[in-house]
CSV table of C-alpha atoms in Angstrom, one decimal:
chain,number,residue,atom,x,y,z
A,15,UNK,CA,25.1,11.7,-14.4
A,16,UNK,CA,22.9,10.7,-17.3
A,17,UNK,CA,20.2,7.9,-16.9
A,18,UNK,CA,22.5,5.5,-18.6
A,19,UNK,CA,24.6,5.0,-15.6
A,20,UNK,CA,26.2,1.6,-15.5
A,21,UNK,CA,24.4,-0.5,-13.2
A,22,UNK,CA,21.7,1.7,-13.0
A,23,UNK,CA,17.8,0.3,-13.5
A,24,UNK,CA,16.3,1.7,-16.5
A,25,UNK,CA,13.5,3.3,-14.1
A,26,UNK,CA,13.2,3.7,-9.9
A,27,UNK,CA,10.8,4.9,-7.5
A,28,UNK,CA,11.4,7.6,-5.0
A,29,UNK,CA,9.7,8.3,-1.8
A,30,UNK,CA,10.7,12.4,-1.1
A,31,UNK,CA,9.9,13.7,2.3
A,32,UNK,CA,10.2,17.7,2.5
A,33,UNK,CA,9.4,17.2,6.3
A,34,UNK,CA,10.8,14.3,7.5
A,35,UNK,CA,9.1,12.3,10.1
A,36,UNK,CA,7.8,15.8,11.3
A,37,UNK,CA,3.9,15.5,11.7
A,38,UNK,CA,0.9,17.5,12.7
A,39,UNK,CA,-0.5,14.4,14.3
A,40,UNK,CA,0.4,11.8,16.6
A,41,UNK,CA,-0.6,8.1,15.5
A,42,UNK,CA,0.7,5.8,17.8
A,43,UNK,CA,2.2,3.3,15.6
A,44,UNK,CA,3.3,5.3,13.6
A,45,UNK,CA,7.7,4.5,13.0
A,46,UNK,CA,8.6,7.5,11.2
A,47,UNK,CA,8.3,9.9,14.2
A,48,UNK,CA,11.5,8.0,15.9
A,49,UNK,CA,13.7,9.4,12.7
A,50,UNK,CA,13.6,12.8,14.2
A,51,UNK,CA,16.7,11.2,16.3
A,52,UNK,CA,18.8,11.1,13.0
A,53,UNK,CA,18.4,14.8,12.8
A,54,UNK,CA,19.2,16.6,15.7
A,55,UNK,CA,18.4,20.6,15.3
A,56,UNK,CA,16.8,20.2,12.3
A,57,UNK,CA,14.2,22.5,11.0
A,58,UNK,CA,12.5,19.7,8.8
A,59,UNK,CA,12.2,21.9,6.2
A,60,UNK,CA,13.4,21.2,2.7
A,61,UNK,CA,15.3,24.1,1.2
A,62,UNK,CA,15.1,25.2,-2.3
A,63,UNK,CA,18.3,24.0,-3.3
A,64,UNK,CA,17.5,20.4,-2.0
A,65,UNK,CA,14.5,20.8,-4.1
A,66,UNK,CA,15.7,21.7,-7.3
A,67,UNK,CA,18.5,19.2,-7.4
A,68,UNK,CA,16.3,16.9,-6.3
A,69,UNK,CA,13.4,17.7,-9.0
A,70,UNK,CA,16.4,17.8,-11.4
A,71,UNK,CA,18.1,14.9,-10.8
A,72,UNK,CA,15.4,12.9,-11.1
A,73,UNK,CA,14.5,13.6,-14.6
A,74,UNK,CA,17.9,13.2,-15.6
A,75,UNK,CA,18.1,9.7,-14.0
A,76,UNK,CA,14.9,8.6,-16.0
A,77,UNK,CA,14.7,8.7,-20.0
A,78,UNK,CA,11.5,9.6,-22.0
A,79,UNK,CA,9.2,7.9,-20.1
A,80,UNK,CA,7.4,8.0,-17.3
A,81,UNK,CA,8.7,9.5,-13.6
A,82,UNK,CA,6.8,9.5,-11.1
A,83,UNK,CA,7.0,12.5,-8.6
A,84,UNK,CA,6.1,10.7,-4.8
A,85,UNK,CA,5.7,13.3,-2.1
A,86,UNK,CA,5.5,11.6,1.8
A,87,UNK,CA,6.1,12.3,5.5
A,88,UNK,CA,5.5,12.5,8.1
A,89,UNK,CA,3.0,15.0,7.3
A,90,UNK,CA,4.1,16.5,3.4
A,91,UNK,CA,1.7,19.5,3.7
A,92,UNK,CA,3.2,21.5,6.6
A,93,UNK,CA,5.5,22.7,3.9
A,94,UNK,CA,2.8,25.0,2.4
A,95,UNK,CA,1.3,24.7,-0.8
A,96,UNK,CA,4.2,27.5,-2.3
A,97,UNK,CA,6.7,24.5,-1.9
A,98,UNK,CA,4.8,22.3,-3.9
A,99,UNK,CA,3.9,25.0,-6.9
A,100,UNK,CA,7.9,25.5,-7.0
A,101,UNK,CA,8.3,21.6,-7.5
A,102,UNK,CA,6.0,22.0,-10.1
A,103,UNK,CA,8.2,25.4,-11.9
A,104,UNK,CA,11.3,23.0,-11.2
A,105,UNK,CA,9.9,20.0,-13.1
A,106,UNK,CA,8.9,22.1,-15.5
A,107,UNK,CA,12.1,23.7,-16.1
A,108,UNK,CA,14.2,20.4,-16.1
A,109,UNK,CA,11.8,17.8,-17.9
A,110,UNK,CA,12.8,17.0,-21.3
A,111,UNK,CA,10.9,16.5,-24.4
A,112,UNK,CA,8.9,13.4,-24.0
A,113,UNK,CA,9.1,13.1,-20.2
A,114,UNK,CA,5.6,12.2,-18.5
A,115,UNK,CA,5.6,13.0,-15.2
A,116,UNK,CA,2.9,11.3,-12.8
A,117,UNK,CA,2.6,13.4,-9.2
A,118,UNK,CA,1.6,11.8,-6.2
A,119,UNK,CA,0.9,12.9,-2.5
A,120,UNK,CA,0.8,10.7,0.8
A,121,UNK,CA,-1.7,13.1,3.1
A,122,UNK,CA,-3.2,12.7,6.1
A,123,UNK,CA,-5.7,15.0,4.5
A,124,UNK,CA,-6.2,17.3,7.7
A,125,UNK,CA,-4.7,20.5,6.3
A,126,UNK,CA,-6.6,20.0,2.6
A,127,UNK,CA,-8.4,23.1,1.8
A,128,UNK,CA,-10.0,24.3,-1.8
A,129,UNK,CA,-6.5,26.2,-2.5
A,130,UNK,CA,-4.9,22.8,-2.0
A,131,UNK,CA,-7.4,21.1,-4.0
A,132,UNK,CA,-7.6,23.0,-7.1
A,133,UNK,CA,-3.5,22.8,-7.1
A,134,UNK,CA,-4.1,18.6,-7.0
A,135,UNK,CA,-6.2,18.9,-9.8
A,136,UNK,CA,-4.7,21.3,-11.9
A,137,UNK,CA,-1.5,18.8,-12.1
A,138,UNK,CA,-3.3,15.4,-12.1
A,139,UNK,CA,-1.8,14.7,-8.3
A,140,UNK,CA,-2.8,11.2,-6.9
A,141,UNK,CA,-3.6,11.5,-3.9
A,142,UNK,CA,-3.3,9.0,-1.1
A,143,UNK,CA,-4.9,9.5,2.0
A,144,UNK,CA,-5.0,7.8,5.1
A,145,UNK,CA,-7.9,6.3,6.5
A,146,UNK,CA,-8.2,3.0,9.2
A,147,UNK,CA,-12.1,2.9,8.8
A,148,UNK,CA,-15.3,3.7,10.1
A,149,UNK,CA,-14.9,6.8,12.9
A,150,UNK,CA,-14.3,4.3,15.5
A,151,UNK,CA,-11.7,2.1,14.1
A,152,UNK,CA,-9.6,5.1,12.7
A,153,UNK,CA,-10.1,6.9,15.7
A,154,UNK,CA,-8.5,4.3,18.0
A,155,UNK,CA,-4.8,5.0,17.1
A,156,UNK,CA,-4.7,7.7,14.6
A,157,UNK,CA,-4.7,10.7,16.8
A,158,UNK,CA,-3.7,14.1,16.7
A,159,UNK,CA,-1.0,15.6,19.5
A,160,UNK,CA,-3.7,15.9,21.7
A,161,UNK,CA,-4.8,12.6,21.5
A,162,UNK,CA,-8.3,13.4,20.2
A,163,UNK,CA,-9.6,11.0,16.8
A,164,UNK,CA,-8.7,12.7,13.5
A,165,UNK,CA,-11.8,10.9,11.4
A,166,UNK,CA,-13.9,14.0,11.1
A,167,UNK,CA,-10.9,16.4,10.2
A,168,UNK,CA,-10.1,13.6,7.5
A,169,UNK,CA,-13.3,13.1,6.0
A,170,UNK,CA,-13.1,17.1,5.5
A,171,UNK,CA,-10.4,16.6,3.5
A,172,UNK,CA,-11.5,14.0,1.4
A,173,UNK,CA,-14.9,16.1,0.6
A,174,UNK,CA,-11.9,18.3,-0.5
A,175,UNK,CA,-11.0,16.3,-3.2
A,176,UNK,CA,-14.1,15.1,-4.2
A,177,UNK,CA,-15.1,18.7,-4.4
A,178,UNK,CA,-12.2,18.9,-7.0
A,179,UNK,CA,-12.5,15.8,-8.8
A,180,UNK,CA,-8.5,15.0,-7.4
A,181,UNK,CA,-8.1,11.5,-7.9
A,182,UNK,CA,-7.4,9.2,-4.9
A,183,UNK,CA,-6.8,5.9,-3.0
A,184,UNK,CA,-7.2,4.8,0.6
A,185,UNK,CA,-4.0,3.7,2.7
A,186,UNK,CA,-5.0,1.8,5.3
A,187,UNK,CA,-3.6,0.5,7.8
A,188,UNK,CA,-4.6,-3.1,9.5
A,189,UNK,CA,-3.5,-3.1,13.3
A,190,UNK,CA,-5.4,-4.6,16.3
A,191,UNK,CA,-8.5,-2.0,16.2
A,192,UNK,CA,-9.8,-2.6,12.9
A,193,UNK,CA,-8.1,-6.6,12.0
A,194,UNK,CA,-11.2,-8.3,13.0
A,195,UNK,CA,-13.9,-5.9,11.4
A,196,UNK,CA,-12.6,-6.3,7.7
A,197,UNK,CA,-16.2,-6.4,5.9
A,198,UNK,CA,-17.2,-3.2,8.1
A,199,UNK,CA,-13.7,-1.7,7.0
A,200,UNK,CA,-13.7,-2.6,3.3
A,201,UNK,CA,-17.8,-1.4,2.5
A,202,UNK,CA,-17.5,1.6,4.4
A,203,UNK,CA,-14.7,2.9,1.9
A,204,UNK,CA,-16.5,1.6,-1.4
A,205,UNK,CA,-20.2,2.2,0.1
A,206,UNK,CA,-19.5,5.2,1.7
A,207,UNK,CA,-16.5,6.8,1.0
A,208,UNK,CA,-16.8,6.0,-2.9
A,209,UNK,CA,-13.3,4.7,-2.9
A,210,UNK,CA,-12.5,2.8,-5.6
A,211,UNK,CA,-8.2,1.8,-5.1
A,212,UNK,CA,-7.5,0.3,-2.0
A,213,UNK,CA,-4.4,-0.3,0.1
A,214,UNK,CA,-4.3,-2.3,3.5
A,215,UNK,CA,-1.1,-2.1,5.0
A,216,UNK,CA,-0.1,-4.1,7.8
A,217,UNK,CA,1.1,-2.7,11.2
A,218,UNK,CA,3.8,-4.5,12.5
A,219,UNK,CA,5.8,-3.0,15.3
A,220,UNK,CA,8.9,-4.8,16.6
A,221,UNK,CA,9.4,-4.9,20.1
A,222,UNK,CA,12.8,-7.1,21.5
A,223,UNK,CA,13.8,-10.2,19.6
A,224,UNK,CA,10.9,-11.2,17.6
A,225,UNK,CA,7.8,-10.0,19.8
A,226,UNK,CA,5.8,-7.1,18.7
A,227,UNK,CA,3.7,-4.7,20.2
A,228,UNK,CA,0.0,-5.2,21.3
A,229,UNK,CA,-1.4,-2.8,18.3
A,230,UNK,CA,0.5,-4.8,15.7
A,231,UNK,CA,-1.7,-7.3,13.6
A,232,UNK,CA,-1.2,-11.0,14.3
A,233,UNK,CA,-0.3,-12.5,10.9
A,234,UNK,CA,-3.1,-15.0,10.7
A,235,UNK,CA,-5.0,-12.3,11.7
A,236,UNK,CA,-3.9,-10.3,8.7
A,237,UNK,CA,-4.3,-13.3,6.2
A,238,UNK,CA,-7.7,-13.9,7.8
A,239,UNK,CA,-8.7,-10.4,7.2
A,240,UNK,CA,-7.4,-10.4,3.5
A,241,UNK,CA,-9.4,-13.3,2.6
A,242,UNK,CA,-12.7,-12.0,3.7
A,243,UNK,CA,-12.6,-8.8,1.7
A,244,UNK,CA,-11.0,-10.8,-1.4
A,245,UNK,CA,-14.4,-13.0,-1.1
A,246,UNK,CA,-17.1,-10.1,-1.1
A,247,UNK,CA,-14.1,-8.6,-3.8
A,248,UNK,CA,-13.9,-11.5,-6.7
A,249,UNK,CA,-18.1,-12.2,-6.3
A,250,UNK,CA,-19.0,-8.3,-7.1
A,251,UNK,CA,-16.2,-5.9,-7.4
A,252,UNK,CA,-13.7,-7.0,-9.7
A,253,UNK,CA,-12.8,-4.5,-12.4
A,254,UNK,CA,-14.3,-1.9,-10.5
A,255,UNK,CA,-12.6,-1.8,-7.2
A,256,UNK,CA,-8.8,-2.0,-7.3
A,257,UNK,CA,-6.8,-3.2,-4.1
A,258,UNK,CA,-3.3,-3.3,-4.2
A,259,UNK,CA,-2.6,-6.7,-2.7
A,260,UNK,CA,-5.5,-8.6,-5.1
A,261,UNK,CA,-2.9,-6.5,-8.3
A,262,UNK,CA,-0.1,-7.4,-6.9
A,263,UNK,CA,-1.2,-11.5,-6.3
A,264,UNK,CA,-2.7,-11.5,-9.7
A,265,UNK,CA,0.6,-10.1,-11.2
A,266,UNK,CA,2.5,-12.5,-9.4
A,267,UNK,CA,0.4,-15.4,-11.4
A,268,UNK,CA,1.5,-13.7,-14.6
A,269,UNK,CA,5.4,-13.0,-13.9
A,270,UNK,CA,4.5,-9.5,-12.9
A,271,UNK,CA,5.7,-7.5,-9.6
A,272,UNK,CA,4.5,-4.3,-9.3
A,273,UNK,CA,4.8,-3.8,-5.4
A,274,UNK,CA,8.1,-4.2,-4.0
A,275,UNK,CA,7.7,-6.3,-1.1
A,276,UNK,CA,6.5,-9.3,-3.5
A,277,UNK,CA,9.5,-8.9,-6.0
A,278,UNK,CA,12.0,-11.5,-5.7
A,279,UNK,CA,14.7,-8.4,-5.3
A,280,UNK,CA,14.2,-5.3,-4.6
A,281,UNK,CA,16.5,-1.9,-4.2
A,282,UNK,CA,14.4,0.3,-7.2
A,283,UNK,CA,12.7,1.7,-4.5
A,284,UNK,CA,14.4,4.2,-2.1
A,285,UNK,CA,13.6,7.3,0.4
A,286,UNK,CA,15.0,11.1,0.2
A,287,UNK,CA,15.4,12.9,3.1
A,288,UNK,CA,14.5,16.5,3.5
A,289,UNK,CA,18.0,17.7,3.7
A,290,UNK,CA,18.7,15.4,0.6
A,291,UNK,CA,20.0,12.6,1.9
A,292,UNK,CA,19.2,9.2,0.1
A,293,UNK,CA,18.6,5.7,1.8
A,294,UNK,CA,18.0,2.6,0.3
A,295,UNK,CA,14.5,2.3,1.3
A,296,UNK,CA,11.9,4.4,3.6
A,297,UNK,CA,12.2,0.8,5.5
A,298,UNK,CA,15.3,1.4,6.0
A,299,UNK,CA,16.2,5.1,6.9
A,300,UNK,CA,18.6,4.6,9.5
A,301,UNK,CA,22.7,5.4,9.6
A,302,UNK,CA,24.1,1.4,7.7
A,303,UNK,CA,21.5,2.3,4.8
A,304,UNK,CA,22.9,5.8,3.8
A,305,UNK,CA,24.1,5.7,0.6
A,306,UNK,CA,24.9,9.6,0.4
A,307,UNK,CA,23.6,13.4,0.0
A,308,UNK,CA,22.5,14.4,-3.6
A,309,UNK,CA,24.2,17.8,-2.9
A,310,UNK,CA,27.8,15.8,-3.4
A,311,UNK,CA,26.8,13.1,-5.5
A,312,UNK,CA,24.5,12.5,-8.1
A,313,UNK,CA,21.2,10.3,-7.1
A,314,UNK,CA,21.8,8.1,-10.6
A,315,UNK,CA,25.3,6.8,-9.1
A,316,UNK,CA,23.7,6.0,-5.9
A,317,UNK,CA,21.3,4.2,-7.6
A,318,UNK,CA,23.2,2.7,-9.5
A,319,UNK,CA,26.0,1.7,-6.5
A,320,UNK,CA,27.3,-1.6,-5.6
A,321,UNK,CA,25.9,-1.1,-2.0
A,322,UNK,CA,22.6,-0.5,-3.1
A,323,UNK,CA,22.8,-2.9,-5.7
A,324,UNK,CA,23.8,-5.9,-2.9
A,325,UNK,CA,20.8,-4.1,-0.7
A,326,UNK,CA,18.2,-5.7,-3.9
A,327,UNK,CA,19.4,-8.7,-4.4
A,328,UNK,CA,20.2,-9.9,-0.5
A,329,UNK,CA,16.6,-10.1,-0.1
A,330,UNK,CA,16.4,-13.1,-2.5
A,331,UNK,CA,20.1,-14.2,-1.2
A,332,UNK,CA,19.1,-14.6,2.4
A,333,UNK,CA,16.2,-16.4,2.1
A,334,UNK,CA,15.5,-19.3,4.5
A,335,UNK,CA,14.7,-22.7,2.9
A,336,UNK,CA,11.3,-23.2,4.1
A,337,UNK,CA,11.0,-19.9,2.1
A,338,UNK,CA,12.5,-20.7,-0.6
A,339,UNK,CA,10.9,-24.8,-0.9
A,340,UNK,CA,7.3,-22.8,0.3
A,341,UNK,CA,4.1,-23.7,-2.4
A,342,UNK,CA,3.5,-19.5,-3.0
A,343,UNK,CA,7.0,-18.3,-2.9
A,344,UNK,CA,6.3,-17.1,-6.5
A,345,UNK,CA,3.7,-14.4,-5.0
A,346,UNK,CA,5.2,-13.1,-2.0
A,347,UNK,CA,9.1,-14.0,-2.4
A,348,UNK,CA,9.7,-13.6,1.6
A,349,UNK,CA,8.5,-10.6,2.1
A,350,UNK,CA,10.3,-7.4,2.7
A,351,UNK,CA,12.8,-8.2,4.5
A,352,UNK,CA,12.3,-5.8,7.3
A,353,UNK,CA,9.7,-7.7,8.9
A,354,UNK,CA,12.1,-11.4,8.7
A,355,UNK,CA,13.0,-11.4,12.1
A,356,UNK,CA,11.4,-14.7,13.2
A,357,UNK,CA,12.9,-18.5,12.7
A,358,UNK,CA,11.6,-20.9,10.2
A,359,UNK,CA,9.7,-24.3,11.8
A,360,UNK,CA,12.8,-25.9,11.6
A,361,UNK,CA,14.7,-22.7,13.8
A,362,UNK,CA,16.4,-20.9,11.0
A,363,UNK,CA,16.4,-17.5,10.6
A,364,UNK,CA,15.1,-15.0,8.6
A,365,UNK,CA,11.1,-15.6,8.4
A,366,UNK,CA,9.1,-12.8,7.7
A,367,UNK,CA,6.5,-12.3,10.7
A,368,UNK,CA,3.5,-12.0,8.7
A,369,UNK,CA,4.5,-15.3,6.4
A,370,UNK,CA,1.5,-17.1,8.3
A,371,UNK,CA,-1.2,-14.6,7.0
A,372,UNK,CA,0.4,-14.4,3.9
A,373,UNK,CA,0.5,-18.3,3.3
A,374,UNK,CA,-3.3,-17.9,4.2
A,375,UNK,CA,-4.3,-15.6,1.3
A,376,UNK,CA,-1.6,-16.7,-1.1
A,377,UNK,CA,-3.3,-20.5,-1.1
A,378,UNK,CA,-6.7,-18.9,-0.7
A,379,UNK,CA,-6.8,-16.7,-3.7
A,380,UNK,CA,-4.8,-19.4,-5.9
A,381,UNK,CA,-7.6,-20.8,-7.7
A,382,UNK,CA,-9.2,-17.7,-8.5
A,383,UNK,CA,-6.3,-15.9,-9.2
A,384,UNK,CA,-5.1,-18.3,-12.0
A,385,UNK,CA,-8.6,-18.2,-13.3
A,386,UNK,CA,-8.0,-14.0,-13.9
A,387,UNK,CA,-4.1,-14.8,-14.8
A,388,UNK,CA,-6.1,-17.2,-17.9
A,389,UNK,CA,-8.5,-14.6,-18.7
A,390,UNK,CA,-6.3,-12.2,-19.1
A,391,UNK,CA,-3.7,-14.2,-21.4
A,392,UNK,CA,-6.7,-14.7,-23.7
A,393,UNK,CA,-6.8,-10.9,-23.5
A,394,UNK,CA,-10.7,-10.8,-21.5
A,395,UNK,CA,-11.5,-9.1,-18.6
A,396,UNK,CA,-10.8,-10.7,-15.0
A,397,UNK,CA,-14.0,-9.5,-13.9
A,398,UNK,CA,-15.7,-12.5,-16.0
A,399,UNK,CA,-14.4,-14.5,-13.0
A,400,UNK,CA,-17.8,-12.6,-11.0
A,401,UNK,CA,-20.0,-14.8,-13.3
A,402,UNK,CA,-18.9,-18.5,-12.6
A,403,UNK,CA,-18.6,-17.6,-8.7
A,404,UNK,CA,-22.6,-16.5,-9.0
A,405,UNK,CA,-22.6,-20.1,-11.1
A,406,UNK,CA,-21.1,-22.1,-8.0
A,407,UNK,CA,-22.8,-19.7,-5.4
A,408,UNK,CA,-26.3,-20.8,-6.7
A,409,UNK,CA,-25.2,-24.2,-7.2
A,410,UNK,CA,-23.7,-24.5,-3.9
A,411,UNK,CA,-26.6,-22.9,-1.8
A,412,UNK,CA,-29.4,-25.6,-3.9
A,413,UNK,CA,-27.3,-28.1,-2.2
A,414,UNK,CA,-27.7,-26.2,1.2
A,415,UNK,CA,-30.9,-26.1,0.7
A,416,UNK,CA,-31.9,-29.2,-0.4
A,417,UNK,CA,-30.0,-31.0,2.7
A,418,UNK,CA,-31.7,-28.7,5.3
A,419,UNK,CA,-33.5,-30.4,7.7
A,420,UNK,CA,-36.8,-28.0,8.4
A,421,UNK,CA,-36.1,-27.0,12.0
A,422,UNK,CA,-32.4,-26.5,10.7
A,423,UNK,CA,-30.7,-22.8,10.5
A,424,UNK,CA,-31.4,-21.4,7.0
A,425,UNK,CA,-28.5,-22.1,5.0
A,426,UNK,CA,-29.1,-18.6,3.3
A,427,UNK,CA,-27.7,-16.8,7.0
A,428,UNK,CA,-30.8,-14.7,7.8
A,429,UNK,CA,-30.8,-16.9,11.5
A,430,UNK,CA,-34.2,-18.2,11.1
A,431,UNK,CA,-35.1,-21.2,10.3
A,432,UNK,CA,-35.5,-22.9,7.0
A,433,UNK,CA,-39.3,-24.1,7.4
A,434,UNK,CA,-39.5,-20.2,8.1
A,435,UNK,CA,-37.2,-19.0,5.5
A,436,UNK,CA,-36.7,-20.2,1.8
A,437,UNK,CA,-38.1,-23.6,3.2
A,438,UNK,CA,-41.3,-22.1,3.4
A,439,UNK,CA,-42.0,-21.9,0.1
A,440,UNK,CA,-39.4,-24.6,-1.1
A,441,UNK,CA,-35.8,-24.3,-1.5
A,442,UNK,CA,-36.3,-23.8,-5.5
A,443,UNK,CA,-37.2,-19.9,-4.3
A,444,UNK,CA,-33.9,-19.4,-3.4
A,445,UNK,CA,-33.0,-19.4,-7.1
């Protein structure tokens, strides 16, 4: 079926996983390794027939522009780097004149070697690898089946792609370990790690009814720790570090959604399974959210389907009203929906769990955030927004300082106090 189906979006995202929740390691919060169920007797192994349908069905379900090639897990590279230099051959084979293809790779990064990395490089692969922080924080629940940390095996990997020049972003995940060390978290992957695209995903793992587990982050707790990166972020790293929520808030301020949790629908954005079988969304790979195998019918009219059509827009249909009346609906638009499983202050149903943290940030980051949205309408660089906020810094701490009493705490945070700090020498110093 051509691209043109009826229904169909002019362009979708695809999350293909060759293994299927099969992993080398053993992270304990991690959700995927509870889809092995679907599969009993499974090898977790895509074939080659899954994988040139696959390969060509996408580019026929896209015109000439850009499709983006997504590899995930579980663990991707346990299929062997042969897999991936077929999927190459195949998309080379299949992609018509004008077709861009963009490649991408979720990786744990344990099993990267220079063979691996000068196959990432030769194609332009993104490459997103997993890391929870310093050695301690990622070791405490992203283990391998032994239950021994991972951190050193993962920084091997990433000297792997540096090594290669492979281009790549940090997915992290924010869970009861790392939630209260966010500073620590966030300058140990742009001071250390030289990582310069961010993501901080939230952990939230669903027990009974609406409880979740103890490694799940509180939702406060996850607004909290969002706002204290964003402040080191907008006063010295704007422009030059790129996190995924600060884009995605900033395009919400100018009508733009580029991740799909924020978009007021959703259902561009679905998962294949290593035998080929297509879901609605990697959320949502579970029996109800089917849609079909590609082998018997073509991934455009799935797509395209009434079912997953109705699967988009019920996330903006079944919103509550506190949702839908809320100040920064325009920014996060409920939330994906699989995390709306508590009640509203008023006891309705169908609150996202982390709407508390998200409220936090959202309200937070409004006034700066319609400060970039104005720069960049007048087509200048948000990063300007790093020159008032040293303006109001400096203005604000002459205020500190002038209302310091001498045997008072420095208002600059060193812990002495003033007569000993910048009262010493008079609070004009501090300039």
């Amino acid at each position: 079926m051509s691209h043109d189906s009826p229904g169909a979006p002019q362009a979708f995202h695809l999350l293909a996983k060759p293994t299927g929740a099969v992993c080398n390691l053993d992270c304990k919060y991690c959700f995927f390794l509870s889809k092995e169920r679907l599969y009993p007797n499974s090898t977790f192994r895509m074939s080659d027939e899954v994988l040139e349908r696959y390969v060509q069905q996408l580019l026929e379900s896209h015109g000439d522009t850009e499709v983006d090639i997504a590899w995930q897990g579980g663990e991707p590279t346990l299929m062997g780097l042969e897999f991936f230099e077929r999927s190459v051959e195949y998309v080379e084979k299949y992609r018509r004149p004008g077709q861009r293809v963009r490649y991408s790779l979720q990786t744990n990064g344990t099993r990267l070697d220079d063979a691996w990395g000068a196959f990432l490089e030769k194609h332009g692969f993104l490459v997103g690898l997993s890391v929870d922080g310093p050695r301690e924080l990622h070791d405490a629940y992203r283990v391998n089946k032994g239950g021994a940390g991972t951190f050193e095996q993962v920084m091997q990997g990433l000297a792997v792609l540096q090594r290669h020049g492979v281009a790549f972003n940090i997915l992290c995940t924010v869970h009861a370990a790392n939630a209260e060390h966010p500073l620590e978290v966030y300058r140990f992957f742009r001071d250390e790690l030289g990582a310069r695209h961010l993501q901080f995903i939230p952990i939230v793992e669903r027990e009974a009814g609406n409880r979740v587990t103890e490694r799940s982050v509180g939702a406060e707790q996850y607004g909290r720790f969002l706002i204290a990166i964003f402040e080191e972020w907008v006063r010295r790293d704007v422009g030059e570090v790129f996190v995924q929520m600060f884009d995605a808030a900033l395009g919400a301020h100018v009508g733009q959604y580029s991740l799909c949790i924020f978009s007021p629908t959703c259902g561009d954005a679905l998962a294949l399974e290593h035998n080929g079988d297509l879901y609605s969304c990697d959320h949502y790979v579970e029996p109800d959210h089917l849609l079909g195998n590609i082998r018997d019918t073509s991934m455009a009219r799935m797509v395209a389907s009434e079912k997953q059509r109705k699967f988009g827009r019920d996330k903006q249909d079944t919103l509550p009203r506190y949702c839908r009346e809320c100040p920064v609906r325009f920014a996060c638009n409920g939330g994906c929906p699989r995390e709306r499983f508590i009640s509203t202050p008023g006891g309705e149903p169908g609150l996202n769990y982390l709407c508390a943290g998200y409220k936090l940030f959202f309200t937070h980051a409004d006034r700066p955030m319609r400060i970039m949205a104005g720069l960049l309408q007048r087509d200048r660089a948000p990063s300007e927004i790093r020159q008032l906020y040293a303006r109001e810094d400096a203005e604000h701490r002459q205020r500190a300082f002038a209302r310091a009493g001498r045997n008072d705490g420095c208002p600059c945070g060193s812990g002495r106090k003033f007569k000993r700090c910048h009262g010493a020498h008079g609070a004009a110093s501090a300039r």
